[in-house]
Amino acid sequence: MPKIEILSPAGDFEKLKIALLYGADAVYFGGQNFSLRANAKNFSLEEIKKATEYAHSLGKRVYVTVNIVFHESDLNGLKEYLQELSNIGVDAIIASDIVVIRLSKEIKAKYEIHLSTQSSVLNVGAAKFYQNLGVTRIVLAREASKEDIKKIKKATGLELECFIHGAMCTSISGKCVLSNYCTNRDANRGGCAQICRWMFETELSNTPFQMTSKDLNMIPHIKEMIDIGVNSFKVEGRMRGIYYIATVILTYRRLVDKIQNNTLKSSDVAYSLDVLNRCANRDSTPQFFEALPTNKEQYFLGRDEISNQDFLGLVKEYDEQKKMVIIEERNIFHIGDTVEFFGPNMETFSMKLSKIYDEEDNSLDVANHPGMIVKIPVEIKLHEFDMMRLKVFDKADYV
């Protein structure tokens, strides 16, 4: 079975580092120009160089998004920017506009060209068109069905990348103008105001109306996707925090590894679904993979998105001699709470908090100041960047 890539978003360098440590084979992010996430921090050329060197030191890959829809004025500096990316040694760019593909060929760029989901490829003809332009991988439209994927793979042999987790676009990805119309912010140039998540009053009902898709979650279909030829599993979320990135990437990493080692159990799938559904605070579904979505795959008359406070702390270091973990607190926790520790180099385990100390070794009943440094006695060795969360699910219950 070929190596299956887990591809993570990286909104900044901290998120990039977490993603790679927690099992991503590659990361994608935008530069400060030509990227569709204008509200993300994004990376300067110097930061792109730093990120690329760091990823390569781990044997992993970096993809830079250059995927806005280009108006004439947007072309200023594009050729020079692409040359800089080539000189830095990024592994690929993710492009949607033919001008970017042609310029990359013109400068004989050393990176691969991956076609963005913004191009909405859903058929063999479109895939072959871009293949003839020099694209080596296609990020299929989120609306691609299982049959679409199979046909495109068989006809082209191209590398195929599919979104497996995260937010959906209510319109066909890349074709929405609601943001432009309502706010004059261009969704296809990085300014989407997410109008589909707004609540609208109507004359027909006292209940506010919206048109929001539920999140994408492909946990039940990962093996099937591998079997039909998907090469890269892409997670959405450059604006998400490190807890979300760590949880989602580690969950899919372990799931894919178990599939490839023939050790996957139905209990692993059930547990993973519960963990990821809680992590996102929104309902999720496989969306278009097996059939066209129905009203069950969307929100129309309201939704609850209560942000949980499961992420309790980030491990800074572990004192093996004292059996003490030093944690940067993120959400409130108390003596007596049952918590879980998880990380990329350990099995998840739980324990009840019996003692908490501050930096001066004073005993505490509660850690209630985000960012404060606390110490907790823990017998099992932990590592920097492991995380502590509230225990909600017991894996032993999934049989």
Tab-separated table of C-alpha atoms in Angstrom:
chain	number	residue	atom	x	y	z
A	1	MET	CA	0.000	0.000	0.000
A	2	PRO	CA	1.460	3.419	-0.948
A	3	LYS	CA	2.263	6.033	1.689
A	4	ILE	CA	-0.821	8.089	2.476
A	5	GLU	CA	-0.189	11.755	3.198
A	6	ILE	CA	-1.843	13.595	6.062
A	7	LEU	CA	-1.876	17.278	5.112
A	8	SER	CA	-2.436	19.900	7.785
A	9	PRO	CA	-3.187	23.608	7.732
A	10	ALA	CA	-0.679	25.923	9.385
A	11	GLY	CA	-1.863	29.426	10.206
A	12	ASP	CA	1.439	30.371	11.826
A	13	PHE	CA	4.752	28.772	12.798
A	14	GLU	CA	3.490	27.425	16.137
A	15	LYS	CA	0.614	25.640	14.391
A	16	LEU	CA	2.992	24.356	11.721
A	17	LYS	CA	5.256	22.870	14.367
A	18	ILE	CA	2.356	21.249	16.230
A	19	ALA	CA	0.959	19.795	12.992
A	20	LEU	CA	4.252	18.194	11.996
A	21	LEU	CA	4.973	16.884	15.493
A	22	TYR	CA	1.487	15.369	15.759
A	23	GLY	CA	1.793	13.352	12.572
A	24	ALA	CA	1.238	15.510	9.496
A	25	ASP	CA	3.402	14.531	6.530
A	26	ALA	CA	3.026	17.976	5.004
A	27	VAL	CA	1.609	21.401	5.818
A	28	TYR	CA	0.019	24.102	3.704
A	29	PHE	CA	-0.164	27.805	4.396
A	30	GLY	CA	-0.391	31.143	2.634
A	31	GLY	CA	2.115	33.870	2.100
A	32	GLN	CA	1.242	37.458	2.833
A	33	ASN	CA	0.058	37.881	-0.745
A	34	PHE	CA	-2.047	35.828	-3.177
A	35	SER	CA	-3.616	33.615	-0.484
A	36	LEU	CA	-7.277	32.949	0.291
A	37	ARG	CA	-7.041	33.392	4.055
A	38	ALA	CA	-6.499	37.122	4.387
A	39	ASN	CA	-7.388	37.048	8.099
A	40	ALA	CA	-4.783	34.417	8.960
A	41	LYS	CA	-1.368	35.620	10.094
A	42	ASN	CA	0.214	34.104	6.997
A	43	PHE	CA	3.944	33.893	6.330
A	44	SER	CA	6.498	36.392	5.064
A	45	LEU	CA	9.116	35.098	2.632
A	46	GLU	CA	11.596	34.851	5.499
A	47	GLU	CA	9.076	32.863	7.532
A	48	ILE	CA	8.346	30.604	4.551
A	49	LYS	CA	12.075	29.882	4.337
A	50	LYS	CA	12.230	29.102	8.061
A	51	ALA	CA	9.144	26.863	7.833
A	52	THR	CA	10.513	25.007	4.818
A	53	GLU	CA	13.868	24.373	6.460
A	54	TYR	CA	12.157	23.128	9.625
A	55	ALA	CA	9.805	20.790	7.740
A	56	HIS	CA	12.615	19.427	5.597
A	57	SER	CA	14.707	18.763	8.702
A	58	LEU	CA	11.931	16.346	9.728
A	59	GLY	CA	11.673	14.809	6.258
A	60	LYS	CA	8.320	16.532	5.676
A	61	ARG	CA	6.892	18.821	3.017
A	62	VAL	CA	5.610	22.371	2.612
A	63	TYR	CA	2.936	23.624	0.195
A	64	VAL	CA	2.247	27.350	-0.275
A	65	THR	CA	-1.171	28.552	-1.412
A	66	VAL	CA	-1.186	30.984	-4.341
A	67	ASN	CA	-4.853	30.473	-5.031
A	68	ILE	CA	-6.752	33.738	-5.234
A	69	VAL	CA	-8.709	34.564	-8.381
A	70	PHE	CA	-6.398	37.113	-9.996
A	71	HIS	CA	-7.635	40.467	-11.193
A	72	GLU	CA	-5.228	42.451	-13.373
A	73	SER	CA	-3.942	44.516	-10.451
A	74	ASP	CA	-3.192	41.360	-8.459
A	75	LEU	CA	-0.532	40.290	-10.975
A	76	ASN	CA	1.951	42.899	-9.776
A	77	GLY	CA	4.899	41.087	-8.241
A	78	LEU	CA	3.503	37.610	-8.871
A	79	LYS	CA	6.334	36.384	-11.107
A	80	GLU	CA	8.977	37.564	-8.641
A	81	TYR	CA	7.106	35.957	-5.762
A	82	LEU	CA	6.925	32.603	-7.539
A	83	GLN	CA	10.644	32.785	-8.250
A	84	GLU	CA	11.310	33.418	-4.556
A	85	LEU	CA	9.240	30.367	-3.604
A	86	SER	CA	11.212	28.268	-6.064
A	87	ASN	CA	14.517	29.575	-4.685
A	88	ILE	CA	13.425	28.841	-1.110
A	89	GLY	CA	12.702	25.244	-2.076
A	90	VAL	CA	9.041	24.853	-1.146
A	91	ASP	CA	7.777	21.465	-2.300
A	92	ALA	CA	4.683	22.704	-4.101
A	93	ILE	CA	2.380	25.627	-4.650
A	94	ILE	CA	-1.407	25.295	-4.629
A	95	ALA	CA	-2.753	27.326	-7.558
A	96	SER	CA	-6.208	27.968	-8.980
A	97	ASP	CA	-5.547	30.482	-11.766
A	98	ILE	CA	-3.999	29.418	-15.071
A	99	VAL	CA	-1.724	32.478	-14.991
A	100	VAL	CA	0.056	31.064	-11.938
A	101	ILE	CA	0.541	27.694	-13.620
A	102	ARG	CA	1.890	29.303	-16.805
A	103	LEU	CA	4.248	31.646	-14.946
A	104	SER	CA	5.573	28.745	-12.885
A	105	LYS	CA	6.398	26.895	-16.100
A	106	GLU	CA	7.913	30.024	-17.629
A	107	ILE	CA	10.389	30.503	-14.775
A	108	LYS	CA	11.121	26.755	-14.682
A	109	ALA	CA	10.125	26.588	-11.022
A	110	LYS	CA	11.498	23.677	-9.036
A	111	TYR	CA	8.310	23.124	-7.056
A	112	GLU	CA	5.368	20.920	-7.991
A	113	ILE	CA	2.097	22.524	-9.061
A	114	HIS	CA	-1.006	21.344	-7.215
A	115	LEU	CA	-4.392	22.532	-8.420
A	116	SER	CA	-6.477	24.202	-5.726
A	117	THR	CA	-9.956	23.072	-4.764
A	118	GLN	CA	-10.973	26.602	-5.835
A	119	SER	CA	-10.877	25.302	-9.419
A	120	SER	CA	-13.718	22.921	-8.500
A	121	VAL	CA	-12.547	19.923	-10.523
A	122	LEU	CA	-15.294	17.296	-10.588
A	123	ASN	CA	-14.788	15.511	-13.918
A	124	VAL	CA	-12.202	13.754	-16.073
A	125	GLY	CA	-12.162	16.414	-18.792
A	126	ALA	CA	-11.212	19.185	-16.381
A	127	ALA	CA	-8.616	16.986	-14.706
A	128	LYS	CA	-6.959	16.159	-18.046
A	129	PHE	CA	-6.983	19.825	-19.050
A	130	TYR	CA	-4.972	20.813	-15.984
A	131	GLN	CA	-2.773	17.734	-16.289
A	132	ASN	CA	-1.784	18.923	-19.770
A	133	LEU	CA	-0.824	22.290	-18.296
A	134	GLY	CA	1.654	20.582	-15.977
A	135	VAL	CA	-0.335	20.058	-12.783
A	136	THR	CA	0.862	16.955	-10.911
A	137	ARG	CA	-1.808	16.850	-8.204
A	138	ILE	CA	-5.426	17.938	-8.065
A	139	VAL	CA	-7.137	18.999	-4.876
A	140	LEU	CA	-10.609	17.846	-5.840
A	141	ALA	CA	-13.667	19.967	-5.149
A	142	ARG	CA	-15.249	19.234	-1.785
A	143	GLU	CA	-18.329	18.241	-3.776
A	144	ALA	CA	-16.584	15.246	-5.413
A	145	SER	CA	-18.378	11.956	-4.934
A	146	LYS	CA	-16.806	8.533	-4.570
A	147	GLU	CA	-17.584	7.791	-8.236
A	148	ASP	CA	-16.068	11.114	-9.370
A	149	ILE	CA	-12.849	10.291	-7.524
A	150	LYS	CA	-12.619	6.785	-8.972
A	151	LYS	CA	-13.173	7.950	-12.551
A	152	ILE	CA	-10.650	10.807	-12.353
A	153	LYS	CA	-8.022	8.557	-10.803
A	154	LYS	CA	-8.480	5.830	-13.411
A	155	ALA	CA	-8.432	8.237	-16.360
A	156	THR	CA	-5.489	10.425	-15.323
A	157	GLY	CA	-3.319	8.621	-12.790
A	158	LEU	CA	-2.793	11.994	-11.143
A	159	GLU	CA	-2.135	12.378	-7.451
A	160	LEU	CA	-5.462	13.203	-5.832
A	161	GLU	CA	-5.901	15.225	-2.682
A	162	CYS	CA	-9.244	15.338	-0.884
A	163	PHE	CA	-10.516	17.296	2.073
A	164	ILE	CA	-11.437	14.974	4.903
A	165	HIS	CA	-12.200	17.284	7.797
A	166	GLY	CA	-13.324	20.810	8.562
A	167	ALA	CA	-15.650	23.514	7.351
A	168	MET	CA	-17.552	23.239	4.103
A	169	CYS	CA	-18.537	25.934	1.623
A	170	THR	CA	-22.288	26.396	1.211
A	171	SER	CA	-21.730	27.287	-2.427
A	172	ILE	CA	-19.559	25.182	-4.723
A	173	SER	CA	-16.114	26.050	-3.357
A	174	GLY	CA	-14.658	29.051	-5.125
A	175	LYS	CA	-17.892	30.107	-6.780
A	176	CYS	CA	-19.565	32.132	-4.028
A	177	VAL	CA	-20.253	35.871	-4.354
A	178	LEU	CA	-22.388	36.350	-1.228
A	179	SER	CA	-19.528	37.994	0.629
A	180	ASN	CA	-18.904	40.394	-2.259
A	181	TYR	CA	-22.587	41.292	-2.469
A	182	CYS	CA	-23.243	41.770	1.263
A	183	THR	CA	-19.972	43.255	2.496
A	184	ASN	CA	-17.883	44.111	-0.576
A	185	ARG	CA	-15.294	41.622	0.671
A	186	ASP	CA	-14.141	39.351	-2.147
A	187	ALA	CA	-14.359	35.703	-1.088
A	188	ASN	CA	-12.178	34.661	-4.011
A	189	ARG	CA	-9.393	37.055	-3.089
A	190	GLY	CA	-9.138	36.133	0.583
A	191	GLY	CA	-11.895	38.199	2.152
A	192	CYS	CA	-14.814	35.814	2.741
A	193	ALA	CA	-17.147	37.184	5.424
A	194	GLN	CA	-18.918	33.802	5.759
A	195	ILE	CA	-22.363	35.177	4.962
A	196	CYS	CA	-23.692	31.611	4.939
A	197	ARG	CA	-23.225	31.553	8.724
A	198	TRP	CA	-25.260	34.703	9.270
A	199	MET	CA	-28.793	34.554	10.651
A	200	PHE	CA	-31.451	36.142	8.425
A	201	GLU	CA	-34.938	37.287	9.322
A	202	THR	CA	-37.707	36.234	6.951
A	203	GLU	CA	-41.309	37.296	6.390
A	204	LEU	CA	-42.485	33.699	6.564
A	205	SER	CA	-41.246	32.744	10.001
A	206	ASN	CA	-40.248	34.190	13.336
A	207	THR	CA	-37.327	31.768	13.399
A	208	PRO	CA	-34.108	33.201	11.909
A	209	PHE	CA	-32.924	31.418	8.757
A	210	GLN	CA	-29.387	30.464	7.738
A	211	MET	CA	-27.807	28.237	5.098
A	212	THR	CA	-24.789	26.720	6.789
A	213	SER	CA	-23.307	23.378	5.877
A	214	LYS	CA	-22.362	21.069	8.688
A	215	ASP	CA	-18.661	20.279	8.915
A	216	LEU	CA	-16.997	17.577	6.861
A	217	ASN	CA	-15.871	14.426	8.666
A	218	MET	CA	-14.642	11.428	6.665
A	219	ILE	CA	-13.613	9.151	9.539
A	220	PRO	CA	-16.002	6.329	8.467
A	221	HIS	CA	-14.718	6.338	4.865
A	222	ILE	CA	-10.942	6.697	5.169
A	223	LYS	CA	-10.166	3.101	4.188
A	224	GLU	CA	-12.495	3.339	1.211
A	225	MET	CA	-10.807	6.555	0.092
A	226	ILE	CA	-7.416	4.888	0.272
A	227	ASP	CA	-8.717	1.941	-1.737
A	228	ILE	CA	-10.001	4.151	-4.588
A	229	GLY	CA	-6.705	5.996	-4.942
A	230	VAL	CA	-6.717	9.152	-2.801
A	231	ASN	CA	-3.090	10.070	-2.088
A	232	SER	CA	-3.427	12.972	0.320
A	233	PHE	CA	-5.939	13.607	3.102
A	234	LYS	CA	-6.373	17.318	3.699
A	235	VAL	CA	-7.627	18.965	6.883
A	236	GLU	CA	-9.218	22.428	6.671
A	237	GLY	CA	-8.526	25.086	9.278
A	238	ARG	CA	-5.730	27.642	8.970
A	239	MET	CA	-7.638	29.805	11.462
A	240	ARG	CA	-8.010	26.993	14.041
A	241	GLY	CA	-6.001	26.736	17.267
A	242	ILE	CA	-3.246	24.294	18.242
A	243	TYR	CA	-5.563	22.032	20.252
A	244	TYR	CA	-7.812	21.505	17.235
A	245	ILE	CA	-4.833	20.893	14.943
A	246	ALA	CA	-3.199	18.440	17.362
A	247	THR	CA	-6.407	16.507	18.035
A	248	VAL	CA	-7.523	16.210	14.410
A	249	ILE	CA	-4.121	15.414	12.923
A	250	LEU	CA	-3.235	12.836	15.576
A	251	THR	CA	-6.636	11.149	15.237
A	252	TYR	CA	-6.354	10.753	11.467
A	253	ARG	CA	-2.673	9.820	11.671
A	254	ARG	CA	-3.386	6.915	13.993
A	255	LEU	CA	-6.433	5.867	11.999
A	256	VAL	CA	-4.487	5.777	8.712
A	257	ASP	CA	-1.599	3.929	10.338
A	258	LYS	CA	-3.971	1.277	11.686
A	259	ILE	CA	-5.563	0.891	8.262
A	260	GLN	CA	-2.176	0.424	6.639
A	261	ASN	CA	-1.121	-2.036	9.377
A	262	ASN	CA	-4.424	-3.944	9.125
A	263	THR	CA	-5.155	-3.347	12.812
A	264	LEU	CA	-8.159	-1.000	12.554
A	265	LYS	CA	-11.179	-1.941	14.693
A	266	SER	CA	-14.715	-0.588	14.564
A	267	SER	CA	-14.179	0.682	18.107
A	268	ASP	CA	-11.323	2.883	16.828
A	269	VAL	CA	-13.677	4.511	14.334
A	270	ALA	CA	-16.428	5.093	16.911
A	271	TYR	CA	-13.999	6.607	19.434
A	272	SER	CA	-12.402	8.839	16.789
A	273	LEU	CA	-15.793	10.155	15.692
A	274	ASP	CA	-16.742	11.161	19.222
A	275	VAL	CA	-13.398	12.850	19.909
A	276	LEU	CA	-13.467	14.865	16.692
A	277	ASN	CA	-17.112	15.862	16.934
A	278	ARG	CA	-16.509	17.314	20.383
A	279	CYS	CA	-13.288	19.013	19.325
A	280	ALA	CA	-15.014	21.019	16.565
A	281	ASN	CA	-18.164	22.028	18.511
A	282	ARG	CA	-20.209	21.567	15.329
A	283	ASP	CA	-22.049	18.620	13.819
A	284	SER	CA	-20.164	16.816	11.071
A	285	THR	CA	-20.992	14.443	8.226
A	286	PRO	CA	-19.347	12.855	5.140
A	287	GLN	CA	-21.291	15.313	2.941
A	288	PHE	CA	-21.009	14.479	-0.823
A	289	PHE	CA	-18.981	11.254	-0.718
A	290	GLU	CA	-21.825	8.739	-0.993
A	291	ALA	CA	-24.756	10.897	-2.115
A	292	LEU	CA	-25.911	14.483	-2.496
A	293	PRO	CA	-26.401	16.154	0.889
A	294	THR	CA	-29.911	16.625	2.196
A	295	ASN	CA	-31.376	18.942	4.817
A	296	LYS	CA	-29.760	16.661	7.401
A	297	GLU	CA	-26.300	17.806	6.297
A	298	GLN	CA	-27.057	21.497	6.810
A	299	TYR	CA	-28.245	23.943	9.428
A	300	PHE	CA	-31.249	26.038	8.469
A	301	LEU	CA	-33.078	27.079	11.622
A	302	GLY	CA	-30.320	27.633	14.119
A	303	ARG	CA	-27.514	25.671	15.693
A	304	ASP	CA	-25.661	25.380	18.975
A	305	GLU	CA	-21.935	26.060	18.829
A	306	ILE	CA	-21.013	26.187	22.489
A	307	SER	CA	-17.240	26.322	22.686
A	308	ASN	CA	-16.068	23.675	25.131
A	309	GLN	CA	-13.115	24.187	27.438
A	310	ASP	CA	-11.597	20.732	27.083
A	311	PHE	CA	-8.087	21.998	26.324
A	312	LEU	CA	-6.602	22.462	29.787
A	313	GLY	CA	-2.885	22.856	29.245
A	314	LEU	CA	0.209	22.560	27.087
A	315	VAL	CA	3.190	20.604	28.409
A	316	LYS	CA	6.324	22.747	28.601
A	317	GLU	CA	8.675	20.201	30.133
A	318	TYR	CA	8.851	17.111	32.322
A	319	ASP	CA	11.103	16.630	35.362
A	320	GLU	CA	11.908	12.902	35.347
A	321	GLN	CA	13.619	13.041	38.725
A	322	LYS	CA	10.678	14.645	40.503
A	323	LYS	CA	8.038	12.992	38.279
A	324	MET	CA	6.547	16.432	37.749
A	325	VAL	CA	5.079	17.954	34.595
A	326	ILE	CA	5.219	21.696	33.983
A	327	ILE	CA	2.142	22.965	32.164
A	328	GLU	CA	1.007	26.238	30.627
A	329	GLU	CA	-2.648	26.464	31.618
A	330	ARG	CA	-5.231	27.187	28.890
A	331	ASN	CA	-8.585	26.568	30.627
A	332	ILE	CA	-9.617	26.244	34.254
A	333	PHE	CA	-9.055	22.964	36.119
A	334	HIS	CA	-9.320	21.880	39.755
A	335	ILE	CA	-8.075	19.339	42.229
A	336	GLY	CA	-10.240	16.257	41.707
A	337	ASP	CA	-10.758	16.724	37.955
A	338	THR	CA	-10.153	13.683	35.764
A	339	VAL	CA	-7.931	14.669	32.863
A	340	GLU	CA	-6.249	13.052	29.863
A	341	PHE	CA	-2.760	13.522	28.538
A	342	PHE	CA	-2.178	12.912	24.846
A	343	GLY	CA	0.660	13.447	22.422
A	344	PRO	CA	2.353	12.064	19.314
A	345	ASN	CA	4.863	9.865	21.160
A	346	MET	CA	2.689	8.275	23.810
A	347	GLU	CA	-0.507	6.373	24.432
A	348	THR	CA	-3.304	8.588	25.737
A	349	PHE	CA	-3.818	8.074	29.483
A	350	SER	CA	-6.046	9.562	32.165
A	351	MET	CA	-5.633	10.425	35.832
A	352	LYS	CA	-7.363	12.324	38.625
A	353	LEU	CA	-5.618	15.509	39.690
A	354	SER	CA	-4.568	15.159	43.315
A	355	LYS	CA	-2.115	18.069	43.555
A	356	ILE	CA	-1.444	21.305	41.685
A	357	TYR	CA	1.471	23.658	42.422
A	358	ASP	CA	2.362	27.117	41.151
A	359	GLU	CA	5.872	28.075	39.968
A	360	GLU	CA	7.014	28.698	43.588
A	361	ASP	CA	5.732	25.256	44.658
A	362	ASN	CA	2.758	26.685	46.515
A	363	SER	CA	-0.197	24.303	46.634
A	364	LEU	CA	-3.273	25.316	44.618
A	365	ASP	CA	-6.873	24.138	44.590
A	366	VAL	CA	-7.495	25.473	41.101
A	367	ALA	CA	-5.584	26.733	38.057
A	368	ASN	CA	-7.725	29.575	36.765
A	369	HIS	CA	-5.496	32.089	34.974
A	370	PRO	CA	-4.916	31.297	31.273
A	371	GLY	CA	-1.202	31.264	30.556
A	372	MET	CA	-0.134	30.588	34.140
A	373	ILE	CA	2.566	27.969	34.719
A	374	VAL	CA	1.669	25.125	37.059
A	375	LYS	CA	3.245	21.864	38.156
A	376	ILE	CA	1.423	18.539	38.470
A	377	PRO	CA	2.784	15.199	39.752
A	378	VAL	CA	2.547	12.639	36.917
A	379	GLU	CA	4.200	9.208	37.009
A	380	ILE	CA	4.269	8.657	33.236
A	381	LYS	CA	6.901	10.543	31.253
A	382	LEU	CA	5.588	13.400	29.134
A	383	HIS	CA	7.189	15.511	26.418
A	384	GLU	CA	7.170	19.139	25.378
A	385	PHE	CA	4.047	19.933	23.301
A	386	ASP	CA	2.001	17.064	24.745
A	387	MET	CA	-1.407	18.324	25.862
A	388	MET	CA	-3.781	17.926	28.772
A	389	ARG	CA	-7.538	17.906	28.235
A	390	LEU	CA	-10.666	17.190	30.229
A	391	LYS	CA	-11.539	13.511	30.095
A	392	VAL	CA	-14.915	13.111	28.400
A	393	PHE	CA	-14.743	9.702	26.716
A	394	ASP	CA	-13.274	6.465	28.044
A	395	LYS	CA	-11.733	4.447	25.225
A	396	ALA	CA	-12.287	1.278	27.258
A	397	ASP	CA	-16.020	1.755	26.703
A	398	TYR	CA	-15.606	1.385	22.927
A	399	VAL	CA	-15.643	-2.337	22.321
